[in-house]
PDB file of C-alpha atoms in Angstrom:
ATOM      1  CA  LEU A  15      25.150 -29.536  -5.564  1.00 70.00           C
ATOM      2  CA  ILE A  16      22.037 -28.260  -7.398  1.00 82.00           C
ATOM      3  CA  PHE A  17      22.609 -24.455  -6.552  1.00 82.00           C
ATOM      4  CA  HIS A  18      25.773 -24.610  -7.980  1.00 84.00           C
ATOM      5  CA  GLN A  19      24.525 -26.426 -11.299  1.00 84.00           C
ATOM      6  CA  VAL A  20      21.609 -24.253 -11.665  1.00 81.00           C
ATOM      7  CA  ARG A  21      24.011 -21.013 -11.383  1.00 82.00           C
ATOM      8  CA  LYS A  22      26.535 -22.431 -13.761  1.00 82.00           C
ATOM      9  CA  LEU A  23      23.702 -23.065 -16.748  1.00 79.00           C
ATOM     10  CA  LEU A  24      22.022 -19.645 -15.867  1.00 78.00           C
ATOM     11  CA  LEU A  25      25.434 -18.075 -16.769  1.00 79.00           C
ATOM     12  CA  LYS A  26      25.742 -19.768 -20.004  1.00 79.00           C
ATOM     13  CA  LEU A  27      22.294 -18.277 -21.165  1.00 75.00           C
ATOM     14  CA  ASP A  28      22.923 -15.249 -23.223  1.00 73.00           C
ATOM     15  CA  SER A  29      20.097 -13.871 -24.529  1.00 69.00           C
ATOM     16  CA  ARG A  30      21.974 -12.087 -27.248  1.00 70.00           C
ATOM     17  CA  LYS A  31      22.902 -15.592 -28.647  1.00 72.00           C
ATOM     18  CA  GLN A  32      19.522 -16.967 -28.492  1.00 71.00           C
ATOM     19  CA  SER A  33      18.408 -18.510 -31.922  1.00 69.00           C
ATOM     20  CA  ILE A  34      14.717 -18.133 -33.060  1.00 71.00           C
ATOM     21  CA  LYS A  35      14.952 -21.977 -33.834  1.00 72.00           C
ATOM     22  CA  PHE A  36      14.490 -22.219 -30.101  1.00 71.00           C
ATOM     23  CA  TRP A  37      12.429 -19.549 -28.894  1.00 80.00           C
ATOM     24  CA  ARG A  38       9.394 -20.058 -26.772  1.00 83.00           C
ATOM     25  CA  PRO A  39       7.218 -18.012 -24.701  1.00 87.00           C
ATOM     26  CA  GLN A  40       8.330 -17.049 -21.243  1.00 90.00           C
ATOM     27  CA  PHE A  41       4.935 -15.611 -19.326  1.00 94.00           C
ATOM     28  CA  LEU A  42       4.444 -12.791 -17.012  1.00 94.00           C
ATOM     29  CA  VAL A  43       1.008 -13.134 -15.836  1.00 93.00           C
ATOM     30  CA  LEU A  44      -0.081  -9.917 -14.093  1.00 90.00           C
ATOM     31  CA  MET A  45      -2.641 -10.954 -11.280  1.00 80.00           C
ATOM     32  CA  HIS A  46      -3.389  -9.215  -8.187  1.00 70.00           C
ATOM     33  CA  SER A  47      -5.302 -12.785  -6.652  1.00 69.00           C
ATOM     34  CA  PRO A  48      -5.795 -15.924  -7.862  1.00 71.00           C
ATOM     35  CA  ALA A  49      -9.192 -16.114  -6.120  1.00 64.00           C
ATOM     36  CA  SER A  50     -11.190 -14.979  -9.438  1.00 62.00           C
ATOM     37  CA  ARG A  51      -8.337 -16.142 -11.948  1.00 76.00           C
ATOM     38  CA  VAL A  52      -8.016 -20.036 -11.280  1.00 83.00           C
ATOM     39  CA  ASN A  53      -8.886 -20.642 -14.795  1.00 85.00           C
ATOM     40  CA  THR A  54      -6.607 -18.324 -16.037  1.00 87.00           C
ATOM     41  CA  LEU A  55      -3.540 -19.847 -14.428  1.00 89.00           C
ATOM     42  CA  ASP A  56      -4.566 -23.180 -14.986  1.00 89.00           C
ATOM     43  CA  PHE A  57      -4.504 -22.626 -18.845  1.00 90.00           C
ATOM     44  CA  VAL A  58      -0.987 -20.594 -18.869  1.00 91.00           C
ATOM     45  CA  ASN A  59       0.219 -23.461 -16.905  1.00 90.00           C
ATOM     46  CA  ASN A  60      -0.884 -25.637 -19.828  1.00 89.00           C
ATOM     47  CA  LEU A  61       0.442 -23.304 -22.721  1.00 89.00           C
ATOM     48  CA  LYS A  62       4.210 -22.778 -21.120  1.00 85.00           C
ATOM     49  CA  LYS A  63       5.112 -26.269 -22.405  1.00 79.00           C
ATOM     50  CA  GLY A  64       8.663 -25.929 -20.679  1.00 78.00           C
ATOM     51  CA  GLY A  65       8.690 -21.995 -20.641  1.00 84.00           C
ATOM     52  CA  LEU A  66       9.141 -19.750 -17.783  1.00 89.00           C
ATOM     53  CA  PHE A  67       5.886 -18.984 -15.825  1.00 93.00           C
ATOM     54  CA  ILE A  68       5.917 -16.232 -13.284  1.00 93.00           C
ATOM     55  CA  ILE A  69       2.835 -14.889 -11.789  1.00 92.00           C
ATOM     56  CA  GLY A  70       3.483 -10.677 -10.972  1.00 91.00           C
ATOM     57  CA  ASP A  71       1.975  -9.545  -8.163  1.00 89.00           C
ATOM     58  CA  VAL A  72       1.673  -5.651  -7.556  1.00 88.00           C
ATOM     59  CA  VAL A  73       0.766  -4.277  -3.989  1.00 87.00           C
ATOM     60  CA  LEU A  74      -0.006  -0.493  -4.221  1.00 85.00           C
ATOM     61  CA  GLY A  75       1.774   1.665  -1.712  1.00 82.00           C
ATOM     62  CA  GLY A  76       5.116   3.227  -1.401  1.00 74.00           C
ATOM     63  CA  ASP A  77       4.169   6.343  -2.613  1.00 71.00           C
ATOM     64  CA  ALA A  78       5.721   8.366   0.284  1.00 64.00           C
ATOM     65  CA  GLY A  79       8.732   7.402  -1.233  1.00 69.00           C
ATOM     66  CA  TYR A  80       9.629   4.731   1.199  1.00 72.00           C
ATOM     67  CA  MET A  81       8.080   1.043   2.742  1.00 77.00           C
ATOM     68  CA  PRO A  82       6.219   1.152   6.127  1.00 78.00           C
ATOM     69  CA  SER A  83       6.725  -1.477   8.502  1.00 80.00           C
ATOM     70  CA  GLN A  84       2.957  -2.449   7.838  1.00 82.00           C
ATOM     71  CA  LEU A  85       3.772  -2.499   3.991  1.00 85.00           C
ATOM     72  CA  TRP A  86       6.817  -5.061   4.348  1.00 86.00           C
ATOM     73  CA  SER A  87       4.561  -7.325   6.715  1.00 86.00           C
ATOM     74  CA  LEU A  88       1.804  -7.174   4.092  1.00 87.00           C
ATOM     75  CA  VAL A  89       4.185  -7.858   1.147  1.00 88.00           C
ATOM     76  CA  GLN A  90       5.651 -11.317   3.392  1.00 89.00           C
ATOM     77  CA  GLU A  91       2.111 -12.437   3.934  1.00 88.00           C
ATOM     78  CA  ARG A  92       1.208 -12.570   0.553  1.00 88.00           C
ATOM     79  CA  GLN A  93       4.425 -14.118  -0.770  1.00 88.00           C
ATOM     80  CA  HIS A  94       3.745 -16.609   2.039  1.00 88.00           C
ATOM     81  CA  ARG A  95      -0.128 -17.121   0.708  1.00 87.00           C
ATOM     82  CA  TRP A  96       1.098 -17.207  -2.637  1.00 88.00           C
ATOM     83  CA  GLN A  97       3.502 -20.103  -2.409  1.00 88.00           C
ATOM     84  CA  GLN A  98       0.811 -22.210  -0.353  1.00 86.00           C
ATOM     85  CA  PHE A  99      -1.433 -21.535  -3.262  1.00 86.00           C
ATOM     86  CA  LEU A 100       1.201 -22.804  -5.950  1.00 87.00           C
ATOM     87  CA  ASP A 101       2.012 -25.676  -3.684  1.00 86.00           C
ATOM     88  CA  GLU A 102      -1.762 -26.636  -3.328  1.00 83.00           C
ATOM     89  CA  THR A 103      -2.189 -26.340  -7.135  1.00 83.00           C
ATOM     90  CA  ARG A 104       0.537 -27.681  -8.212  1.00 85.00           C
ATOM     91  CA  PHE A 105       1.373 -25.105 -11.050  1.00 88.00           C
ATOM     92  CA  LYS A 106       4.810 -24.900 -11.919  1.00 89.00           C
ATOM     93  CA  ALA A 107       5.460 -20.749 -11.398  1.00 91.00           C
ATOM     94  CA  PHE A 108       7.382 -18.502  -9.727  1.00 91.00           C
ATOM     95  CA  VAL A 109       5.830 -15.314  -7.980  1.00 91.00           C
ATOM     96  CA  GLU A 110       7.405 -11.740  -7.921  1.00 91.00           C
ATOM     97  CA  THR A 111       5.418  -9.647  -5.434  1.00 89.00           C
ATOM     98  CA  ILE A 112       6.262  -5.836  -5.975  1.00 88.00           C
ATOM     99  CA  VAL A 113       5.332  -2.433  -4.410  1.00 89.00           C
ATOM    100  CA  ALA A 114       4.542   0.400  -6.365  1.00 88.00           C
ATOM    101  CA  PRO A 115       2.531   3.559  -6.215  1.00 87.00           C
ATOM    102  CA  THR A 116       0.172   2.362  -9.472  1.00 86.00           C
ATOM    103  CA  ILE A 117      -0.087  -1.092 -10.721  1.00 88.00           C
ATOM    104  CA  ARG A 118       0.923   0.398 -14.127  1.00 89.00           C
ATOM    105  CA  LEU A 119       4.416   1.356 -12.870  1.00 91.00           C
ATOM    106  CA  GLY A 120       4.506  -1.804 -10.793  1.00 90.00           C
ATOM    107  CA  ALA A 121       3.887  -4.022 -14.070  1.00 91.00           C
ATOM    108  CA  SER A 122       6.733  -1.901 -15.831  1.00 92.00           C
ATOM    109  CA  ASN A 123       8.914  -2.668 -13.141  1.00 92.00           C
ATOM    110  CA  LEU A 124       7.849  -6.233 -13.024  1.00 92.00           C
ATOM    111  CA  MET A 125       9.044  -6.680 -16.883  1.00 92.00           C
ATOM    112  CA  LEU A 126      12.396  -5.336 -15.923  1.00 90.00           C
ATOM    113  CA  ALA A 127      12.894  -7.113 -12.567  1.00 88.00           C
ATOM    114  CA  ALA A 128      11.080 -10.769 -12.904  1.00 86.00           C
ATOM    115  CA  GLY A 129      13.274 -13.452 -13.959  1.00 82.00           C
ATOM    116  CA  LEU A 130      17.229 -13.763 -13.602  1.00 81.00           C
ATOM    117  CA  GLY A 131      19.807 -14.015 -15.976  1.00 77.00           C
ATOM    118  CA  GLY A 132      18.621 -15.056 -19.487  1.00 77.00           C
ATOM    119  CA  MET A 133      15.741 -16.089 -18.293  1.00 83.00           C
ATOM    120  CA  LYS A 134      13.374 -13.415 -18.754  1.00 87.00           C
ATOM    121  CA  ALA A 135       9.585 -12.943 -19.598  1.00 90.00           C
ATOM    122  CA  ASN A 136       9.031 -12.280 -23.438  1.00 90.00           C
ATOM    123  CA  THR A 137       4.916 -12.424 -23.226  1.00 93.00           C
ATOM    124  CA  VAL A 138       2.768 -10.640 -20.844  1.00 94.00           C
ATOM    125  CA  VAL A 139      -0.678 -11.687 -19.741  1.00 93.00           C
ATOM    126  CA  MET A 140      -3.209  -9.734 -18.697  1.00 90.00           C
ATOM    127  CA  GLY A 141      -6.897  -9.898 -18.171  1.00 86.00           C
ATOM    128  CA  PHE A 142      -9.746  -7.572 -19.581  1.00 84.00           C
ATOM    129  CA  LEU A 143     -10.632  -4.534 -18.152  1.00 80.00           C
ATOM    130  CA  HIS A 144     -13.630  -4.600 -15.616  1.00 69.00           C
ATOM    131  CA  GLU A 145     -14.301  -8.057 -16.534  1.00 65.00           C
ATOM    132  CA  GLU A 146     -16.645  -9.533 -13.462  1.00 59.00           C
ATOM    133  CA  SER A 147     -15.517 -12.279 -11.458  1.00 55.00           C
ATOM    134  CA  PRO A 148     -17.420 -15.123 -10.665  1.00 53.00           C
ATOM    135  CA  GLN A 149     -18.646 -15.569  -7.356  1.00 51.00           C
ATOM    136  CA  ASP A 150     -17.197 -17.645  -4.738  1.00 48.00           C
ATOM    137  CA  GLU A 151     -19.445 -20.626  -5.150  1.00 46.00           C
ATOM    138  CA  ASP A 152     -19.346 -20.446  -9.048  1.00 52.00           C
ATOM    139  CA  LEU A 153     -15.163 -20.206  -8.512  1.00 51.00           C
ATOM    140  CA  ARG A 154     -14.916 -23.266  -6.363  1.00 54.00           C
ATOM    141  CA  THR A 155     -17.426 -25.113  -8.930  1.00 54.00           C
ATOM    142  CA  ARG A 156     -15.017 -24.202 -11.638  1.00 54.00           C
ATOM    143  CA  ALA A 157     -11.880 -24.958  -9.763  1.00 54.00           C
ATOM    144  CA  ASN A 158     -12.740 -28.299  -9.005  1.00 55.00           C
ATOM    145  CA  SER A 159     -13.741 -28.983 -12.655  1.00 55.00           C
ATOM    146  CA  ILE A 160      -9.945 -27.941 -13.386  1.00 53.00           C
ATOM    147  CA  TYR A 161      -8.476 -30.308 -10.768  1.00 53.00           C
ATOM    148  CA  ARG A 162     -10.758 -33.265 -11.349  1.00 53.00           C
ATOM    149  CA  CYS A 163      -9.925 -33.030 -15.221  1.00 56.00           C
ATOM    150  CA  SER A 164      -6.156 -32.667 -14.334  1.00 55.00           C
ATOM    151  CA  GLY A 165      -6.371 -35.984 -12.583  1.00 52.00           C
ATOM    152  CA  ARG A 166      -5.810 -34.093  -9.289  1.00 52.00           C
ATOM    153  CA  THR A 167      -7.112 -35.016  -5.821  1.00 44.00           C
ATOM    154  CA  ARG A 168      -6.391 -32.088  -3.793  1.00 47.00           C
ATOM    155  CA  GLU A 169      -9.470 -29.502  -2.816  1.00 50.00           C
ATOM    156  CA  SER A 170      -7.110 -26.872  -4.391  1.00 51.00           C
ATOM    157  CA  SER A 171     -10.118 -24.392  -4.777  1.00 53.00           C
ATOM    158  CA  ALA A 172     -10.289 -23.974  -1.297  1.00 57.00           C
ATOM    159  CA  ALA A 173      -6.581 -22.136  -1.261  1.00 58.00           C
ATOM    160  CA  ALA A 174      -7.617 -19.771  -3.669  1.00 56.00           C
ATOM    161  CA  ILE A 175     -10.670 -18.977  -1.944  1.00 52.00           C
ATOM    162  CA  GLU A 176      -9.178 -18.209   1.098  1.00 58.00           C
ATOM    163  CA  PHE A 177      -6.371 -15.948  -0.332  1.00 57.00           C
ATOM    164  CA  GLN A 178      -9.546 -13.324  -0.252  1.00 54.00           C
ATOM    165  CA  ASP A 179      -9.025 -13.524   3.362  1.00 49.00           C
ATOM    166  CA  SER A 180      -5.587 -12.049   3.359  1.00 49.00           C
ATOM    167  CA  PRO A 181      -4.992  -8.490   4.961  1.00 44.00           C
ATOM    168  CA  LEU A 182      -5.571  -6.417   2.137  1.00 41.00           C
ATOM    169  CA  PRO A 183      -6.231  -2.490   2.429  1.00 39.00           C
ATOM    170  CA  GLU A 184      -9.697  -1.832   1.082  1.00 34.00           C
ATOM    171  CA  HIS A 185      -8.614   0.127  -1.704  1.00 37.00           C
ATOM    172  CA  GLU A 186      -6.459  -3.460  -3.213  1.00 41.00           C
ATOM    173  CA  MET A 187      -9.674  -5.249  -3.462  1.00 34.00           C
ATOM    174  CA  ASP A 188      -9.648  -5.163  -7.072  1.00 42.00           C
ATOM    175  CA  ASP A 189      -7.104  -5.773  -9.952  1.00 49.00           C
ATOM    176  CA  GLY A 190      -5.943  -1.809  -9.413  1.00 57.00           C
ATOM    177  CA  ILE A 191      -6.510  -0.751 -13.028  1.00 67.00           C
ATOM    178  CA  ARG A 192      -9.998   1.464 -12.723  1.00 68.00           C
ATOM    179  CA  SER A 193      -9.662   3.619 -15.953  1.00 82.00           C
ATOM    180  CA  PRO A 194      -9.345   2.623 -19.437  1.00 86.00           C
ATOM    181  CA  GLN A 195      -6.600   5.423 -19.748  1.00 88.00           C
ATOM    182  CA  GLU A 196      -4.214   3.499 -17.379  1.00 88.00           C
ATOM    183  CA  TYR A 197      -5.417   0.220 -18.943  1.00 89.00           C
ATOM    184  CA  VAL A 198      -4.427   1.339 -22.691  1.00 91.00           C
ATOM    185  CA  GLY A 199      -1.434   3.159 -21.130  1.00 92.00           C
ATOM    186  CA  LEU A 200      -0.266  -0.364 -19.562  1.00 92.00           C
ATOM    187  CA  MET A 201      -0.579  -1.997 -22.887  1.00 92.00           C
ATOM    188  CA  ARG A 202       1.534   0.490 -24.796  1.00 94.00           C
ATOM    189  CA  ASP A 203       4.564   0.101 -22.304  1.00 94.00           C
ATOM    190  CA  ILE A 204       4.314  -3.567 -22.931  1.00 93.00           C
ATOM    191  CA  ALA A 205       4.548  -3.137 -26.487  1.00 92.00           C
ATOM    192  CA  GLN A 206       7.438  -0.469 -25.726  1.00 93.00           C
ATOM    193  CA  ALA A 207       9.218  -2.927 -23.939  1.00 92.00           C
ATOM    194  CA  GLY A 208       9.516  -5.196 -26.730  1.00 90.00           C
ATOM    195  CA  ARG A 209       6.994  -7.922 -24.947  1.00 92.00           C
ATOM    196  CA  ASN A 210       4.325  -9.965 -26.678  1.00 92.00           C
ATOM    197  CA  LEU A 211       0.578  -9.176 -25.025  1.00 93.00           C
ATOM    198  CA  LEU A 212      -1.972 -11.801 -24.210  1.00 92.00           C
ATOM    199  CA  ILE A 213      -5.395 -10.357 -23.384  1.00 90.00           C
ATOM    200  CA  LEU A 214      -7.357 -13.289 -21.754  1.00 89.00           C
ATOM    201  CA  ARG A 215     -11.473 -12.716 -21.301  1.00 86.00           C
ATOM    202  CA  ASN A 216     -14.195 -14.742 -20.298  1.00 84.00           C
ATOM    203  CA  PHE A 217     -11.922 -17.653 -18.746  1.00 83.00           C
ATOM    204  CA  GLY A 218     -13.865 -17.221 -15.419  1.00 78.00           C
ATOM    205  CA  ILE A 219     -16.777 -19.227 -17.164  1.00 81.00           C
ATOM    206  CA  LEU A 220     -14.022 -21.688 -18.959  1.00 81.00           C
ATOM    207  CA  ASP A 221     -15.731 -25.243 -17.983  1.00 81.00           C
ATOM    208  CA  LYS A 222     -13.221 -28.437 -18.616  1.00 82.00           C
ATOM    209  CA  GLU A 223     -15.919 -31.099 -17.353  1.00 82.00           C
ATOM    210  CA  MET A 224     -18.084 -29.571 -20.044  1.00 84.00           C
ATOM    211  CA  ILE A 225     -15.271 -29.995 -23.052  1.00 85.00           C
ATOM    212  CA  THR A 226     -14.643 -33.402 -21.621  1.00 85.00           C
ATOM    213  CA  ASN A 227     -18.228 -34.687 -21.966  1.00 85.00           C
ATOM    214  CA  ALA A 228     -18.656 -32.669 -25.642  1.00 82.00           C
ATOM    215  CA  SER A 229     -15.609 -34.578 -26.408  1.00 75.00           C
ATOM    216  CA  GLU A 230     -17.247 -38.080 -26.334  1.00 75.00           C
ATOM    217  CA  THR A 231     -18.812 -37.595 -29.314  1.00 78.00           C
ATOM    218  CA  SER A 232     -16.492 -35.378 -31.472  1.00 80.00           C
ATOM    219  CA  ARG A 233     -13.012 -33.458 -30.177  1.00 83.00           C
ATOM    220  CA  CYS A 234     -14.131 -29.762 -29.824  1.00 84.00           C
ATOM    221  CA  ARG A 235     -12.035 -27.654 -32.187  1.00 85.00           C
ATOM    222  CA  ILE A 236      -9.520 -24.513 -31.169  1.00 84.00           C
ATOM    223  CA  ASP A 237     -10.085 -21.588 -33.725  1.00 86.00           C
ATOM    224  CA  VAL A 238      -7.453 -19.448 -34.341  1.00 86.00           C
ATOM    225  CA  TRP A 239      -8.495 -16.171 -35.724  1.00 85.00           C
ATOM    226  CA  HIS A 240      -6.164 -14.052 -37.477  1.00 80.00           C
ATOM    227  CA  VAL A 241      -7.483 -10.251 -37.306  1.00 76.00           C
ATOM    228  CA  PRO A 242      -6.768  -7.689 -40.337  1.00 74.00           C
ATOM    229  CA  TRP A 243      -4.770  -5.365 -38.715  1.00 71.00           C
ATOM    230  CA  GLY A 244      -2.250  -8.082 -37.219  1.00 71.00           C
ATOM    231  CA  THR A 245       1.206  -8.529 -38.472  1.00 77.00           C
ATOM    232  CA  MET A 246       2.611 -11.614 -39.665  1.00 79.00           C
ATOM    233  CA  ASN A 247       4.308 -12.210 -36.277  1.00 81.00           C
ATOM    234  CA  SER A 248       1.507 -11.995 -34.384  1.00 84.00           C
ATOM    235  CA  LEU A 249      -0.189 -14.783 -36.903  1.00 84.00           C
ATOM    236  CA  THR A 250       2.803 -16.860 -36.169  1.00 85.00           C
ATOM    237  CA  LEU A 251       3.085 -16.302 -32.509  1.00 86.00           C
ATOM    238  CA  GLN A 252      -0.972 -17.152 -32.434  1.00 88.00           C
ATOM    239  CA  LEU A 253      -0.216 -20.468 -34.547  1.00 87.00           C
ATOM    240  CA  GLN A 254       2.458 -21.453 -32.104  1.00 87.00           C
ATOM    241  CA  LEU A 255       0.688 -21.032 -28.836  1.00 89.00           C
ATOM    242  CA  ALA A 256      -2.265 -22.799 -30.300  1.00 89.00           C
ATOM    243  CA  HIS A 257       0.109 -25.697 -31.091  1.00 87.00           C
ATOM    244  CA  MET A 258       1.905 -25.485 -27.868  1.00 88.00           C
ATOM    245  CA  LEU A 259      -1.940 -25.850 -26.109  1.00 89.00           C
ATOM    246  CA  SER A 260      -2.750 -28.765 -28.301  1.00 86.00           C
ATOM    247  CA  LYS A 261       0.471 -30.774 -26.993  1.00 87.00           C
ATOM    248  CA  ALA A 262      -0.764 -30.444 -23.276  1.00 87.00           C
ATOM    249  CA  ALA A 263      -2.337 -33.516 -22.147  1.00 87.00           C
ATOM    250  CA  PHE A 264      -5.934 -32.167 -21.498  1.00 88.00           C
ATOM    251  CA  TRP A 265      -6.033 -30.078 -24.691  1.00 89.00           C
ATOM    252  CA  LYS A 266      -4.530 -32.823 -26.551  1.00 88.00           C
ATOM    253  CA  HIS A 267      -7.137 -35.490 -25.846  1.00 87.00           C
ATOM    254  CA  HIS A 268      -9.973 -33.474 -25.954  1.00 86.00           C
ATOM    255  CA  THR A 269      -9.507 -30.909 -28.882  1.00 87.00           C
ATOM    256  CA  TYR A 270      -7.773 -29.973 -32.127  1.00 85.00           C
ATOM    257  CA  ILE A 271      -6.699 -26.882 -33.985  1.00 82.00           C
TER     258      ILE A 271
END
């Protein structure tokens, strides 16, 4: 019955008839492993405000023109681990795992294929190039901080750290983008696809407990900086994202714009 209702409502969604009044960001987060990006996922989970949240995972391979059996096994294993991670963290997200010879090509395929019917991602989230990942001990501390401030009781940080133990080939242990040319090329692909782009940096050091303690005297401030070369559309998006973030439970109680 639920499947029938969901299918019926999805068929009613028509991207050609969507009004700007009802526009909201639908996020596609390009990520290889949650082990060093727990803060990023938690931030996007707060930011989505009822919108679509897709985690795009690109597995490098398939450059021979076909999928070998061990690659199928790897994809299935990663999908299983991703689902375990979402169950533990309770992030309201979907995971799309795709195989491609390069991260850039895989990301382009995700932008085209991720979603269903009228529910497609319109905003791509990616990390900064060559950003250092926190150590495991610091990761566990940061992750536990997130879950305590969110009122969660599970030791969910272990799910992210154990994700590193998945059977990944040696060349896949980083986010896959090695050169500035490929990174800028991916940004160009996102712009040409008509998607918004968010680049998140230094979220590995985001400490919600520090924000909580600081807000005991006065609420922390969220600054929105409009860059000189930005357009009015980019400013509107910045203000809308900041407003949506301020409506999330944690940020509403401890911060202001």
